[in-house]
Amino acid sequence: MKLDVDFVRAQFPAFAEPSLAGQAFFENAGGSYTCAPVLDRLSRFYRQRKVQPYGPYEASRLGGEEMDEARLRLAAMLGVAVDEVSFGPSTTQNTYVLAQAFARHLSPGDAIVVTNQDHEANSGPWRRLADAGIEVREWQIDPDNGHLDPAKLEQILDARVKLVCFPHCSNIVGEINDVEAIVNVIHSAGAFACVDGVSYAPHGLPDVDKLGADIYLFSSYKTYGPHQGIMVIRRELGMALPNQGHYFNSDTLYKRFTPAGPDHAQVAACAGMADYVDLLYQHHCGAGGDAHARSKSVHDLMRAHEVALAEPLLDYLGAKNSLRLIGPQKASARAPTIAVELPRNAGDVAAALAGHGIMAGGGDFYAVRLLKALGIDPDKGVLRLSFVHYTTPGEIDQLIGALEQVL
Ligand SMILES: Cc1ncc(COP(=O)(O)O)c(C=O)c1O
């Protein structure tokens, strides 16, 4: 079964937008286009349901029900319990709140592990625990290729380590870390695992239950939805950490790490992401299956399409002596978030590509520690070419043609 890209693109108003015609989008790792079901729900919420939710009148009841629907359907797709999913303003703010909770939960002398492969969102807030007397250890990449070797993690784990934070996939290296195996190692050492899935989830919603992480984070504005941060916190850890919300909400797991009132419309519109997964499933596989199984099938469809598209691009980039391809050249080992180091400023190259109808970016992408560890000047940055399942072979050709002109 192959992904029907025409059907996929018909679900995204951006592809029918005249002002975007002819431009190929390769900055998806920064934020994806939004699918129609999400836009429809967002618009309906603002037109019909924009009142305080969970009240006794119709508009309010519908608004609250839609917010619950989003949590319920996404939890089912991710394979976790409904109250293990919560929404915050962004992943960065979610990790910030979680780090506040850990600062109170851990004791001086305890240790945590962070990586230098992560986006700053899953690094800086944790590193600040040093101010509370927590020892911060760094699981370091291979400076040649950005790879995170699990054997190196084992060398720095001991009974003092209570938490390990690492990415499912870095927003620069693109390599898919073997989360399940790494989490097993972390759990065997008696620590909790916090996984940044922001760069992975756009390529198919993950099976969070199977991955086994205690915390799994991603951002819905990169998974075809509105601007929210979605976090899964498994119950055992979520109820053990000190509540960061209002004291009278402390029994409700999904309210414990979201101190402010949520963005009602955006939470409700997240149900549109589930609509989208179901639309894809129905179109390709017909009716049936539970939500978790449907989501896994759609994940595999997206992934197969992306891997096939990434191969020619990786072959092209890998054969160019004038650039350094970061991360694996093998498409199946990585997400199609492909960064290259060039002899000149990456932002300038991205600007030149814009003249050829390519929307891409250059810079450090908030992975400053990673670039430094790779020996790349963050001011020069990397050119990042990132795509998702709605990208076509024609757009890959357009990109390679433009790179030929610009590099
Ligand atoms: C891998 C990764 N983690 C975390 C973040 C931060 O997400 P947010 O913008 O929701 O704070 C990003 C954003 O680009 C990212 O790429």
Coordinates of N, CA and C in Angstrom, one line a residue, residues 54 63-73 82 254 267:
Y54 N -17.2 24.0 29.5 CA -17.7 23.1 30.6 C -18.8 23.8 31.5
G63 N -18.0 23.2 23.5 CA -16.6 23.5 23.6 C -15.8 22.6 24.5
G64 N -16.3 22.4 25.7 CA -15.7 21.5 26.6 C -15.6 20.1 26.1
E65 N -16.7 19.6 25.5 CA -16.7 18.2 24.9 C -15.6 18.1 23.8
E66 N -15.5 19.2 23.1 CA -14.5 19.1 22.0 C -13.0 19.0 22.5
M67 N -12.8 19.8 23.6 CA -11.5 19.7 24.2 C -11.2 18.3 24.8
D68 N -12.2 17.7 25.4 CA -12.1 16.3 25.9 C -11.8 15.4 24.8
E69 N -12.6 15.6 23.7 CA -12.4 14.7 22.5 C -11.0 14.7 22.0
A70 N -10.4 15.9 22.0 CA -9.0 15.9 21.5 C -8.1 15.1 22.4
R71 N -8.2 15.2 23.7 CA -7.3 14.4 24.6 C -7.6 12.9 24.4
L72 N -8.9 12.6 24.4 CA -9.3 11.2 24.4 C -8.8 10.5 23.1
R73 N -9.0 11.2 21.9 CA -8.7 10.5 20.7 C -7.1 10.5 20.5
V82 N -6.2 8.3 28.9 CA -6.7 9.7 28.5 C -6.0 10.8 29.4
Y254 N -3.9 15.3 34.3 CA -3.7 16.1 33.1 C -3.7 17.6 33.4
V267 N -6.7 23.6 21.9 CA -6.8 22.3 22.4 C -8.0 21.5 21.7

